[in-house]
Coordinates of C-alpha atoms (C1' of nucleotides) in Angstrom, one line a residue:
Chain A
M1 CA -56.9 -37.3 38.5
A2 CA -53.3 -38.1 38.0
K3 CA -52.6 -39.6 34.7
N4 CA -49.7 -42.0 34.3
N5 CA -47.6 -41.9 31.1
K6 CA -48.9 -45.1 29.7
T7 CA -51.2 -44.7 26.8
A8 CA -54.1 -47.0 26.0
I9 CA -52.8 -47.6 22.5
S10 CA -49.4 -48.8 21.9
P11 CA -47.4 -47.8 19.9
R12 CA -48.2 -44.1 20.0
R13 CA -48.7 -42.1 16.9
D14 CA -45.2 -40.7 16.9
E15 CA -43.7 -44.2 17.4
D16 CA -45.3 -46.1 14.6
Y17 CA -48.3 -44.4 12.8
P18 CA -49.4 -47.4 10.6
I19 CA -49.5 -49.8 13.5
W20 CA -51.1 -47.2 15.8
Y21 CA -53.9 -47.0 13.2
Q22 CA -54.5 -50.7 13.2
E23 CA -54.4 -50.9 17.0
V24 CA -57.0 -48.1 17.3
I25 CA -59.4 -50.1 15.0
K26 CA -58.8 -53.2 17.0
A27 CA -59.2 -51.6 20.4
A28 CA -62.4 -49.9 19.3
E29 CA -63.7 -53.1 17.8
M30 CA -64.5 -51.4 14.5
A31 CA -63.3 -54.0 12.1
E32 CA -61.0 -57.0 11.6
N33 CA -59.3 -58.8 8.8
S34 CA -61.4 -61.7 7.5
D35 CA -60.4 -65.1 6.3
V36 CA -60.8 -63.8 2.8
R37 CA -57.6 -62.0 1.7
G38 CA -58.0 -58.3 1.5
C39 CA -61.6 -58.3 2.8
M40 CA -62.6 -57.0 6.2
V41 CA -65.3 -57.7 8.6
I42 CA -66.9 -54.5 9.7
K43 CA -68.0 -54.9 13.3
P44 CA -71.0 -53.2 14.9
W45 CA -69.1 -50.2 16.3
G46 CA -67.7 -49.5 12.9
Y47 CA -70.7 -50.4 10.9
T48 CA -72.9 -48.0 12.9
I49 CA -70.6 -45.2 11.8
W50 CA -71.2 -46.3 8.2
E51 CA -74.9 -46.4 8.8
N52 CA -74.8 -42.9 10.2
M53 CA -72.8 -41.7 7.2
Q54 CA -75.3 -43.3 4.9
R55 CA -78.2 -41.6 6.6
E56 CA -76.6 -38.2 6.5
L57 CA -75.4 -38.4 2.9
D58 CA -78.6 -40.0 1.7
D59 CA -80.6 -37.0 3.1
M60 CA -78.2 -34.7 1.3
F61 CA -78.6 -36.6 -2.0
K62 CA -82.4 -36.6 -1.7
E63 CA -82.3 -32.9 -0.8
T64 CA -80.4 -32.3 -4.1
G65 CA -83.0 -34.2 -6.1
H66 CA -81.4 -37.7 -6.4
K67 CA -83.2 -41.0 -6.1
N68 CA -81.8 -44.4 -5.1
A69 CA -81.8 -47.4 -7.4
Y70 CA -79.9 -50.6 -7.6
F71 CA -77.9 -52.1 -10.4
P72 CA -76.3 -55.6 -10.8
L73 CA -73.2 -56.7 -9.0
F74 CA -72.1 -58.4 -12.2
I75 CA -71.0 -56.7 -15.4
P76 CA -70.6 -58.4 -18.7
L77 CA -66.9 -58.3 -19.7
S78 CA -67.7 -56.7 -23.0
Y79 CA -69.3 -53.7 -21.2
L80 CA -66.0 -52.8 -19.6
Q81 CA -64.4 -52.6 -23.0
K82 CA -66.7 -49.9 -24.3
E83 CA -64.7 -47.0 -23.0
A84 CA -60.9 -47.3 -23.7
D85 CA -59.5 -45.4 -20.8
H86 CA -61.9 -47.0 -18.4
V87 CA -60.7 -50.5 -19.4
E88 CA -57.1 -49.5 -18.9
G89 CA -57.8 -48.2 -15.4
F90 CA -59.6 -51.1 -14.0
A91 CA -58.6 -54.2 -16.0
T92 CA -55.7 -55.0 -13.7
E93 CA -57.8 -55.3 -10.6
C94 CA -61.0 -57.1 -11.6
A95 CA -62.5 -60.2 -10.0
V96 CA -63.8 -62.4 -12.9
V97 CA -66.6 -64.9 -12.7
T98 CA -66.2 -67.6 -15.3
H99 CA -68.4 -70.5 -14.1
H100 CA -71.9 -70.9 -12.8
K101 CA -71.7 -74.1 -10.7
L102 CA -69.6 -76.5 -8.8
T103 CA -69.2 -80.3 -9.3
K104 CA -67.2 -82.9 -7.5
N105 CA -64.1 -84.2 -9.2
A106 CA -62.7 -87.8 -8.9
E107 CA -61.1 -86.9 -5.5
G108 CA -64.4 -85.6 -4.2
T109 CA -63.3 -81.9 -4.1
L110 CA -65.6 -79.2 -5.5
V111 CA -64.4 -77.7 -8.7
P112 CA -65.9 -75.0 -10.9
D113 CA -68.0 -76.3 -13.7
G114 CA -70.3 -74.9 -16.4
A115 CA -68.2 -72.2 -18.0
L116 CA -70.0 -69.0 -18.9
D117 CA -70.2 -68.0 -22.6
E118 CA -69.1 -64.5 -21.6
P119 CA -67.3 -64.0 -18.3
L120 CA -68.8 -61.5 -15.8
I121 CA -66.7 -59.1 -13.8
V122 CA -67.6 -58.1 -10.3
R123 CA -68.2 -54.4 -10.5
P124 CA -65.2 -52.2 -9.7
T125 CA -67.5 -49.3 -10.4
S126 CA -70.8 -49.2 -12.3
E127 CA -70.4 -46.6 -15.1
T128 CA -70.7 -49.1 -17.9
I129 CA -73.7 -51.1 -16.7
I130 CA -75.5 -48.0 -15.6
G131 CA -74.6 -46.3 -18.8
A132 CA -76.1 -49.2 -20.8
T133 CA -79.3 -48.9 -18.7
F134 CA -79.5 -45.1 -19.1
A135 CA -79.3 -45.6 -22.8
K136 CA -82.6 -47.3 -22.7
W137 CA -84.2 -44.7 -20.4
V138 CA -83.2 -41.7 -22.4
N139 CA -85.0 -40.8 -25.6
S140 CA -86.0 -37.2 -25.4
Y141 CA -84.7 -34.1 -23.7
R142 CA -87.8 -34.4 -21.6
D143 CA -86.3 -37.5 -20.0
L144 CA -83.4 -35.4 -18.6
P145 CA -81.9 -34.9 -16.2
I146 CA -81.6 -38.4 -14.7
L147 CA -80.3 -38.2 -11.1
I148 CA -79.6 -41.6 -9.6
N149 CA -77.6 -42.9 -6.6
Q150 CA -76.8 -46.4 -5.7
W151 CA -75.5 -47.8 -2.3
A152 CA -73.5 -50.8 -3.1
N153 CA -70.4 -52.9 -2.6
V154 CA -67.6 -52.9 -5.2
V155 CA -64.5 -55.1 -5.7
R156 CA -61.1 -53.9 -6.7
W157 CA -58.5 -56.6 -6.4
E158 CA -55.9 -54.5 -4.6
R159 CA -52.5 -55.9 -4.0
R160 CA -52.0 -54.2 -0.7
T161 CA -54.9 -53.6 1.6
R162 CA -55.4 -51.7 4.8
L163 CA -58.5 -51.7 6.9
F164 CA -61.0 -49.1 5.7
L165 CA -58.4 -47.3 3.6
R166 CA -58.1 -49.9 0.9
T167 CA -59.8 -53.2 0.9
A168 CA -60.6 -55.6 -1.9
E169 CA -64.3 -55.3 -1.3
F170 CA -65.6 -52.0 0.0
L171 CA -68.9 -50.3 0.6
W172 CA -69.7 -47.0 -1.1
Q173 CA -72.3 -44.9 -2.9
E174 CA -72.0 -44.0 -6.5
G175 CA -74.1 -41.2 -8.0
H176 CA -74.7 -41.3 -11.7
T177 CA -76.4 -38.5 -13.6
V178 CA -77.3 -37.6 -17.1
H179 CA -77.8 -34.1 -18.4
A180 CA -78.8 -32.4 -21.7
T181 CA -76.0 -29.9 -21.6
K182 CA -72.4 -29.7 -20.6
E183 CA -73.0 -26.7 -18.3
E184 CA -75.6 -28.6 -16.4
A185 CA -73.3 -31.7 -16.0
V186 CA -70.4 -29.5 -14.8
E187 CA -72.7 -27.8 -12.4
E188 CA -73.8 -31.2 -11.0
T189 CA -70.2 -32.4 -10.6
L190 CA -69.3 -29.3 -8.6
K191 CA -72.5 -29.4 -6.6
M192 CA -71.9 -32.9 -5.4
L193 CA -68.3 -32.1 -4.6
N194 CA -69.6 -29.4 -2.3
V195 CA -72.1 -31.8 -0.8
Y196 CA -69.1 -33.9 0.1
K197 CA -67.2 -31.0 1.5
D198 CA -70.2 -30.0 3.6
F199 CA -70.6 -33.6 4.9
A200 CA -66.9 -34.1 5.7
E201 CA -66.6 -30.8 7.5
N202 CA -69.9 -30.5 9.3
I203 CA -70.6 -34.1 10.1
L204 CA -67.2 -35.8 10.2
A205 CA -65.4 -32.6 11.4
V206 CA -62.8 -33.4 8.8
P207 CA -61.6 -30.2 7.0
V208 CA -61.0 -30.8 3.3
I209 CA -59.7 -29.0 0.3
T210 CA -61.8 -29.1 -2.8
G211 CA -60.0 -29.1 -6.1
E212 CA -59.5 -30.6 -9.5
K213 CA -57.2 -33.6 -10.0
S214 CA -54.3 -33.4 -12.4
E215 CA -54.5 -35.4 -15.6
S216 CA -52.6 -38.4 -14.2
E217 CA -54.8 -38.7 -11.1
R218 CA -58.0 -38.5 -13.1
F219 CA -60.7 -41.2 -12.9
P220 CA -60.2 -43.6 -15.9
G221 CA -62.6 -42.3 -18.5
A222 CA -63.4 -38.9 -17.0
V223 CA -62.9 -35.6 -18.6
S224 CA -62.2 -34.0 -15.3
T225 CA -62.1 -35.3 -11.7
Y226 CA -62.5 -33.3 -8.6
S227 CA -61.7 -34.4 -5.1
I228 CA -61.9 -33.5 -1.4
E229 CA -58.5 -34.0 0.2
A230 CA -57.9 -34.2 4.0
M231 CA -54.8 -34.2 6.0
M232 CA -54.2 -37.1 8.4
Q233 CA -52.2 -36.8 11.6
D234 CA -49.1 -38.2 9.9
R235 CA -49.5 -35.2 7.6
K236 CA -50.2 -37.4 4.6
A237 CA -53.2 -36.6 2.3
L238 CA -56.2 -38.8 2.0
Q239 CA -58.5 -38.5 -0.9
A240 CA -61.9 -38.7 0.8
G241 CA -64.3 -38.3 -2.1
T242 CA -64.4 -37.8 -5.8
S243 CA -66.7 -36.2 -8.3
H244 CA -66.3 -36.7 -12.0
F245 CA -67.4 -34.8 -15.1
L246 CA -67.5 -37.5 -17.7
G247 CA -68.3 -35.3 -20.7
Q248 CA -69.8 -37.3 -23.5
K249 CA -67.3 -40.1 -23.3
F250 CA -69.5 -42.7 -21.5
A251 CA -72.6 -41.4 -23.3
K252 CA -70.9 -42.2 -26.6
A253 CA -69.6 -45.6 -25.3
S254 CA -73.0 -46.6 -24.1
G255 CA -75.1 -44.8 -26.6
I256 CA -77.0 -42.4 -24.3
K257 CA -78.6 -40.2 -26.9
F258 CA -81.6 -38.0 -26.9
Q259 CA -83.6 -35.8 -29.3
S260 CA -83.2 -32.1 -28.4
K261 CA -85.9 -29.4 -28.6
D262 CA -84.8 -28.6 -32.1
T263 CA -85.3 -32.3 -33.1
K264 CA -81.6 -33.1 -33.4
E265 CA -80.1 -36.3 -32.0
E266 CA -77.4 -35.5 -29.4
Y267 CA -75.2 -37.4 -27.0
A268 CA -76.0 -36.7 -23.3
W269 CA -73.5 -35.4 -20.7
T270 CA -72.9 -37.6 -17.6
T271 CA -71.3 -37.4 -14.2
S272 CA -70.5 -39.8 -11.4
W273 CA -69.4 -39.2 -7.8
G274 CA -68.7 -41.4 -4.8
V275 CA -67.5 -41.8 -1.3
S276 CA -66.7 -45.0 0.5
T277 CA -66.0 -46.7 3.8
R278 CA -62.6 -45.1 3.4
L279 CA -64.2 -42.1 5.1
I280 CA -64.1 -44.2 8.3
G281 CA -60.4 -44.4 7.9
A282 CA -60.3 -40.6 7.4
L283 CA -62.4 -40.1 10.5
I284 CA -60.1 -42.4 12.6
M285 CA -56.8 -40.8 11.4
T286 CA -58.1 -37.2 11.8
H287 CA -59.3 -37.3 15.4
S288 CA -58.0 -40.3 17.3
D289 CA -55.2 -40.0 19.8
D290 CA -52.8 -42.2 21.8
N291 CA -55.7 -43.5 23.9
G292 CA -57.8 -44.7 21.0
L293 CA -60.7 -43.6 18.9
V294 CA -62.2 -40.1 19.2
L295 CA -65.6 -39.7 17.5
P296 CA -67.3 -36.5 16.6
P297 CA -70.8 -36.5 18.1
R298 CA -72.6 -36.0 14.8
I299 CA -71.3 -39.3 13.5
A300 CA -70.6 -41.3 16.7
S301 CA -71.9 -44.8 17.2
A302 CA -73.1 -43.7 20.6
H303 CA -73.1 -40.2 22.2
I304 CA -73.0 -40.9 25.9
V305 CA -72.0 -43.9 28.0
F306 CA -73.0 -44.1 31.7
L307 CA -70.9 -46.2 34.0
P308 CA -72.7 -47.1 37.2
I309 CA -70.6 -47.4 40.3
Y310 CA -72.0 -49.2 43.3
K311 CA -71.1 -51.7 46.1
T312 CA -74.4 -53.3 47.1
D313 CA -77.6 -54.3 45.4
E314 CA -79.4 -51.4 47.0
E315 CA -76.9 -49.0 45.7
R316 CA -77.1 -50.6 42.3
E317 CA -80.8 -49.9 42.2
T318 CA -80.3 -46.3 43.3
V319 CA -77.6 -45.6 40.8
L320 CA -79.4 -47.2 37.9
K321 CA -82.5 -45.3 38.7
Y322 CA -80.5 -42.1 38.8
I323 CA -79.1 -42.9 35.4
E324 CA -82.5 -43.7 33.9
D325 CA -83.8 -40.3 35.3
T326 CA -80.9 -38.6 33.7
K327 CA -81.4 -40.3 30.4
A328 CA -85.1 -39.4 30.5
G329 CA -84.2 -35.7 31.2
I330 CA -81.8 -35.7 28.2
K331 CA -84.4 -37.3 26.0
E332 CA -86.8 -34.5 26.8
H333 CA -84.5 -32.1 25.0
G334 CA -85.3 -33.9 21.8
R335 CA -83.1 -35.1 19.0
F336 CA -79.6 -34.0 18.4
H337 CA -79.4 -32.7 14.9
E338 CA -82.4 -34.9 13.9
R339 CA -80.8 -38.0 15.4
H340 CA -81.8 -39.8 18.5
L341 CA -79.1 -39.5 21.1
V342 CA -77.6 -42.9 21.6
M343 CA -76.9 -43.6 25.3
E344 CA -75.3 -46.7 26.6
V345 CA -75.3 -47.9 30.2
D346 CA -72.5 -50.3 30.9
D347 CA -73.5 -52.4 33.9
R348 CA -71.2 -55.2 33.2
D349 CA -69.5 -56.8 36.1
L350 CA -66.0 -55.4 35.4
R351 CA -63.5 -53.4 37.3
G352 CA -64.1 -49.7 37.0
G353 CA -60.7 -49.0 35.5
E354 CA -61.0 -51.6 32.8
K355 CA -64.5 -50.4 31.9
N356 CA -63.4 -46.8 31.7
W357 CA -60.6 -47.6 29.4
Y358 CA -62.8 -49.7 27.2
W359 CA -65.0 -46.7 26.5
I360 CA -62.2 -44.3 26.1
K361 CA -60.8 -46.5 23.4
K362 CA -64.2 -46.7 21.7
G363 CA -64.2 -42.9 21.4
V364 CA -67.6 -42.1 22.9
P365 CA -67.9 -38.3 23.1
L366 CA -69.1 -38.3 26.7
K367 CA -68.4 -40.8 29.4
V368 CA -70.4 -40.3 32.6
E369 CA -69.6 -42.1 35.9
V370 CA -72.4 -42.3 38.4
G371 CA -71.9 -43.3 42.0
M372 CA -73.5 -42.6 45.4
R373 CA -71.3 -39.6 46.0
D374 CA -72.7 -38.0 42.8
I375 CA -76.2 -38.8 43.7
E376 CA -75.8 -37.0 47.1
K377 CA -74.6 -33.9 45.3
N378 CA -77.0 -34.3 42.3
S379 CA -73.9 -34.2 40.1
L380 CA -72.2 -36.4 37.5
A381 CA -68.5 -37.2 36.8
V382 CA -68.2 -36.4 33.2
L383 CA -65.3 -37.0 30.8
R384 CA -65.2 -35.3 27.4
R385 CA -63.3 -37.5 25.0
D386 CA -62.1 -34.5 23.1
N387 CA -60.0 -33.5 26.1
P388 CA -56.7 -35.2 25.6
E389 CA -55.9 -34.9 29.3
L390 CA -58.8 -37.3 30.1
K391 CA -59.8 -35.0 32.9
K392 CA -63.0 -35.7 34.8
D393 CA -65.3 -32.9 35.6
F394 CA -67.9 -33.0 38.3
I395 CA -71.0 -31.3 36.8
D396 CA -74.3 -30.5 38.3
R397 CA -76.7 -32.9 36.8
D398 CA -79.4 -30.4 35.9
N399 CA -76.8 -28.3 34.1
F400 CA -75.4 -31.3 32.3
V401 CA -78.9 -32.3 31.1
R402 CA -79.8 -28.7 30.1
D403 CA -76.6 -28.2 28.2
I404 CA -76.3 -31.5 26.5
H405 CA -76.8 -30.4 22.9
T406 CA -74.5 -27.4 23.4
T407 CA -71.8 -29.7 24.9
L408 CA -72.0 -32.1 22.0
D409 CA -71.9 -29.3 19.5
D410 CA -68.9 -27.9 21.4
I411 CA -67.1 -31.2 21.1
Q412 CA -67.9 -31.3 17.4
N413 CA -66.5 -27.8 16.9
T414 CA -63.5 -28.4 19.0
L415 CA -62.6 -31.5 17.0
F416 CA -63.1 -29.6 13.7
E417 CA -61.1 -26.6 14.8
R418 CA -58.3 -28.8 16.1
A419 CA -58.1 -30.7 12.9
K420 CA -58.2 -27.5 10.9
K421 CA -55.5 -25.9 12.9
Y422 CA -53.3 -29.0 12.5
R423 CA -53.8 -28.9 8.8
D424 CA -53.2 -25.2 8.5
D425 CA -50.1 -25.4 10.7
N426 CA -48.7 -28.1 8.5
T427 CA -49.6 -26.4 5.2
H428 CA -46.8 -24.1 3.8
V429 CA -46.3 -21.9 0.8
F430 CA -43.1 -22.7 -1.0
D431 CA -41.4 -20.8 -3.8
D432 CA -37.9 -22.1 -3.3
K433 CA -37.1 -25.5 -4.7
D434 CA -34.6 -26.4 -2.0
E435 CA -37.0 -25.5 0.8
F436 CA -39.7 -27.4 -1.0
E437 CA -37.6 -30.6 -1.3
A438 CA -36.3 -30.3 2.3
F439 CA -39.9 -30.2 3.5
F440 CA -40.6 -33.6 2.0
T441 CA -37.3 -35.2 3.0
A442 CA -37.2 -37.3 6.2
E443 CA -34.4 -36.7 8.6
N444 CA -34.1 -40.3 9.5
K445 CA -34.3 -42.3 6.2
K446 CA -34.4 -45.7 7.9
K447 CA -37.4 -44.9 10.0
P448 CA -38.9 -41.7 8.7
E449 CA -40.5 -39.6 11.4
I450 CA -43.8 -37.8 10.8
H451 CA -42.8 -34.9 8.6
G452 CA -43.8 -32.8 5.7
G453 CA -47.4 -31.8 5.1
F454 CA -49.2 -29.9 2.4
A455 CA -47.1 -27.6 0.2
L456 CA -48.8 -24.9 -1.8
S457 CA -46.5 -24.3 -4.8
H458 CA -46.7 -23.4 -8.4
W459 CA -46.9 -26.1 -11.0
C460 CA -46.5 -25.5 -14.7
G461 CA -49.1 -28.2 -15.6
S462 CA -46.7 -30.7 -17.3
V463 CA -47.0 -34.4 -16.6
Q464 CA -43.3 -34.6 -16.7
C465 CA -42.8 -32.4 -13.7
E466 CA -45.4 -34.4 -11.8
E467 CA -43.6 -37.6 -12.6
E468 CA -40.2 -36.3 -11.6
L469 CA -41.6 -35.1 -8.3
Q470 CA -42.6 -38.7 -7.5
E471 CA -39.0 -39.2 -6.5
L472 CA -39.9 -37.2 -3.4
K473 CA -42.8 -39.7 -3.0
I474 CA -45.2 -36.8 -3.4
S475 CA -48.0 -36.1 -5.8
I476 CA -50.3 -33.3 -6.7
R477 CA -53.3 -33.8 -4.5
N478 CA -55.5 -31.3 -6.3
I479 CA -55.7 -27.9 -7.8
P480 CA -57.7 -26.0 -5.2
L481 CA -60.9 -24.4 -6.5
D482 CA -60.7 -21.4 -4.3
G483 CA -57.0 -20.8 -5.2
K484 CA -56.6 -17.4 -6.7
E485 CA -54.7 -16.9 -9.9
E486 CA -51.2 -15.4 -9.4
S487 CA -48.2 -15.6 -11.7
G488 CA -45.3 -17.6 -10.5
K489 CA -42.7 -20.2 -11.5
C490 CA -43.1 -24.0 -11.4
I491 CA -41.5 -25.3 -8.2
H492 CA -39.8 -28.0 -10.2
C493 CA -38.9 -26.7 -13.6
G494 CA -39.2 -23.0 -13.2
K495 CA -41.5 -22.4 -16.1
D496 CA -44.4 -19.9 -15.8
S497 CA -47.4 -20.9 -13.8
I498 CA -50.6 -19.1 -12.8
K499 CA -51.8 -21.2 -9.9
R500 CA -50.6 -23.0 -6.8
V501 CA -51.5 -26.6 -6.3
V502 CA -51.4 -28.9 -3.2
F503 CA -48.4 -31.2 -3.1
A504 CA -48.3 -33.9 -0.5
K505 CA -47.5 -37.5 0.3
A506 CA -50.7 -39.5 0.0
Y507 CA -52.5 -42.6 1.0
Chain B
rC1 C1' -45.6 -58.0 -8.2
rG2 C1' -40.4 -56.9 -5.7
rG3 C1' -37.8 -56.2 -0.5
rA4 C1' -38.0 -57.3 4.8
rA5 C1' -40.0 -59.4 9.2
rU6 C1' -43.2 -62.8 11.5
rG7 C1' -46.3 -67.5 11.9
rU8 C1' -46.6 -71.9 18.9
rG9 C1' -54.4 -72.2 22.9
rG10 C1' -58.8 -66.2 21.7
rC11 C1' -54.3 -62.4 22.3
rC12 C1' -48.9 -61.5 23.4
rC13 C1' -44.7 -64.4 23.8
rA14 C1' -40.8 -68.3 25.8
rG15 C1' -39.0 -72.8 24.1
rU16 C1' -33.0 -73.2 18.7
rG17 C1' -32.5 -81.6 18.1
rG18 C1' -34.3 -85.3 23.6
rC19 C1' -39.4 -86.7 29.3
rU20 C1' -46.4 -85.4 29.0
rA21 C1' -44.8 -78.0 24.6
rG22 C1' -44.5 -73.5 29.1
rG23 C1' -45.8 -68.6 30.9
rG24 C1' -48.6 -63.9 30.9
rC25 C1' -53.3 -61.8 29.5
rA26 C1' -58.2 -63.2 28.2
rC27 C1' -62.1 -67.1 29.3
rC28 C1' -65.1 -70.5 33.0
rU29 C1' -66.2 -71.7 38.5
rG30 C1' -66.1 -70.2 43.8
rG31 C1' -64.8 -66.4 47.1
rU32 C1' -62.9 -61.5 48.5
rU33 C1' -63.3 -56.8 45.8
rU34 C1' -65.1 -52.3 43.0
rG35 C1' -64.6 -43.6 42.0
rG36 C1' -58.5 -45.0 36.8
rG37 C1' -56.5 -51.2 33.8
rA38 C1' -57.9 -55.8 41.4
rC39 C1' -56.6 -60.4 44.4
rC40 C1' -56.9 -65.7 46.0
rA41 C1' -58.0 -70.7 44.8
rG42 C1' -59.5 -74.1 41.1
rG43 C1' -60.5 -75.2 35.8
rG44 C1' -61.1 -75.7 30.3
rG45 C1' -58.7 -74.7 25.9
rA46 C1' -52.8 -76.4 21.0
rU47 C1' -53.4 -81.3 14.7
rC48 C1' -46.5 -75.8 17.2
rG49 C1' -49.2 -72.0 9.4
rC50 C1' -49.4 -76.3 5.5
rA51 C1' -46.8 -80.2 2.7
rG52 C1' -42.6 -82.9 1.9
rG53 C1' -37.6 -84.3 3.6
rU54 C1' -33.2 -85.4 7.1
rU55 C1' -33.0 -88.1 11.9
rC56 C1' -33.6 -93.4 16.6
rG57 C1' -36.2 -88.8 17.8
rA58 C1' -38.4 -82.3 14.8
rA59 C1' -42.0 -76.6 17.4
rU60 C1' -36.5 -76.7 16.8
rC61 C1' -32.5 -78.6 10.9
rC62 C1' -33.5 -78.5 5.1
rU63 C1' -36.8 -77.6 0.7
rG64 C1' -41.3 -75.9 -1.2
rC65 C1' -45.8 -73.5 -0.5
rC66 C1' -49.4 -70.5 2.2
rA67 C1' -50.8 -66.4 5.3
rU68 C1' -50.2 -61.9 8.0
rU69 C1' -47.7 -57.2 8.8
rC70 C1' -44.4 -53.3 7.3
rC71 C1' -41.7 -50.8 3.1
rG72 C1' -41.9 -50.0 -2.3
rA73 C1' -44.5 -50.0 -7.4
rC74 C1' -50.2 -49.6 -8.7
rC75 C1' -54.9 -47.7 -7.1
rA76 C1' -60.9 -44.9 -3.8

RNA sequence: CGGAAUGUGGCCCAGUGGCUAGGGCACCUGGUUUGGGACCAGGGGAUCGCAGGUUCGAAUCCUGCCAUUCCGACCA
């Protein structure tokens, strides 16, 4: 099938990456901007992905001993003040509730009325309110550990928003745990970080680097913050999840104390960890191409779409029957990784071409055309969305049905390997300052091309070097956990260093 | 919060002081079509972002505001 040069998404990635991103979302009907500034409407095709993420992650949380609970949307203003660093981090982006009713003024317009004694803030995160609650739950070492997760929405009044990547309100999960010892809390922090890595790589097919954040990138109030970092197709880094070791800071702020075995009163050790709808942005920017969204089968909103092709009512009957038989055959193979295969049949009265492109842009892993010619040969016209050439294969129906799980797994693996290769190809080790700086300098300053990537270089550990490197618009994404110790010189100041860190431009 | 651009039916745009604001796409009706973005005919749909001002007359000029997008600072 000859393919013309026109791509379904315009502009292409190499023409204008940020606009391409928005167009992919629009074309796939995943989300749109709402009438409320900075807040998005997540449409069914996008929300299904979130539901799939929730289910997979929730299983993993349960598997590691966590239980779900729900805490209030509103947090008393005074609670936020309990932890000094925490206040500083979030104070500038809080929605504040000051009144509890509306009345009509002289002009007949509704105005806030009934001022609250103490203003409430809409949670930007829940450490404080959950900490206050945990303080009541914990008395003895026998009450520990407490392993809680909450699925919720949070609000951070961001100045500049982008669909899925940064919105004023977003959906996420936040895990909060309390432990008797530091070791146990650290272990929990790293365990959940690895759950995130597992999820990102195996379910989303997004390769990530686990590592610790530098001091300046740390969560407000944390002792240490760890992240998973992914590379998008514009070679910028995206922080896709974080896990925090909170030490005893929040325990002290909220009074989470317990009596130990030897009858002494001790402060507990806490952790928190979260991923958000931002992961959908990561998914889009990792796999999608110039023809729209590309979804890995393990997270896809639908796995297979059948497009019936017929001319007469009789043919329609025949074709739809053939599709139903094929679906039934596929169902007999059972669930795909414990999930029912979602199969759509698009029998809308639309031109074939238009319908085809519709589903290509939606990123369904397998698109199957069925017409009379296929039925005669007992075959199917199959297009794998991971094939950038959009090439149709005519496959024997029995083989297609038999191999369906293998095929989907193969698409999943192909996407992961492709993303991993892209990241690795664009990750370089630098020991020379000039080369390092050239790597991050755009050739065309007016309209910077896609350039740079991840640089693995030595860093002395000083905040000053980190700040000065911001001139290159880069930051330390994290200090990889699997990085081996080796002596070297800081790429910026030349002082001694024992570890390489990941430098990159970031979202 | 700074810089830039843009606001005209659902979407994309034309109209740069003068008749009833146009076109393309989308939508609805009828017909012909249907294996890679169809065609014909008819039809519905707009307080030209908002508020003031200038003018005999404003989508068009002026002022202010608002929104969106991009770039920067700040952040998941």
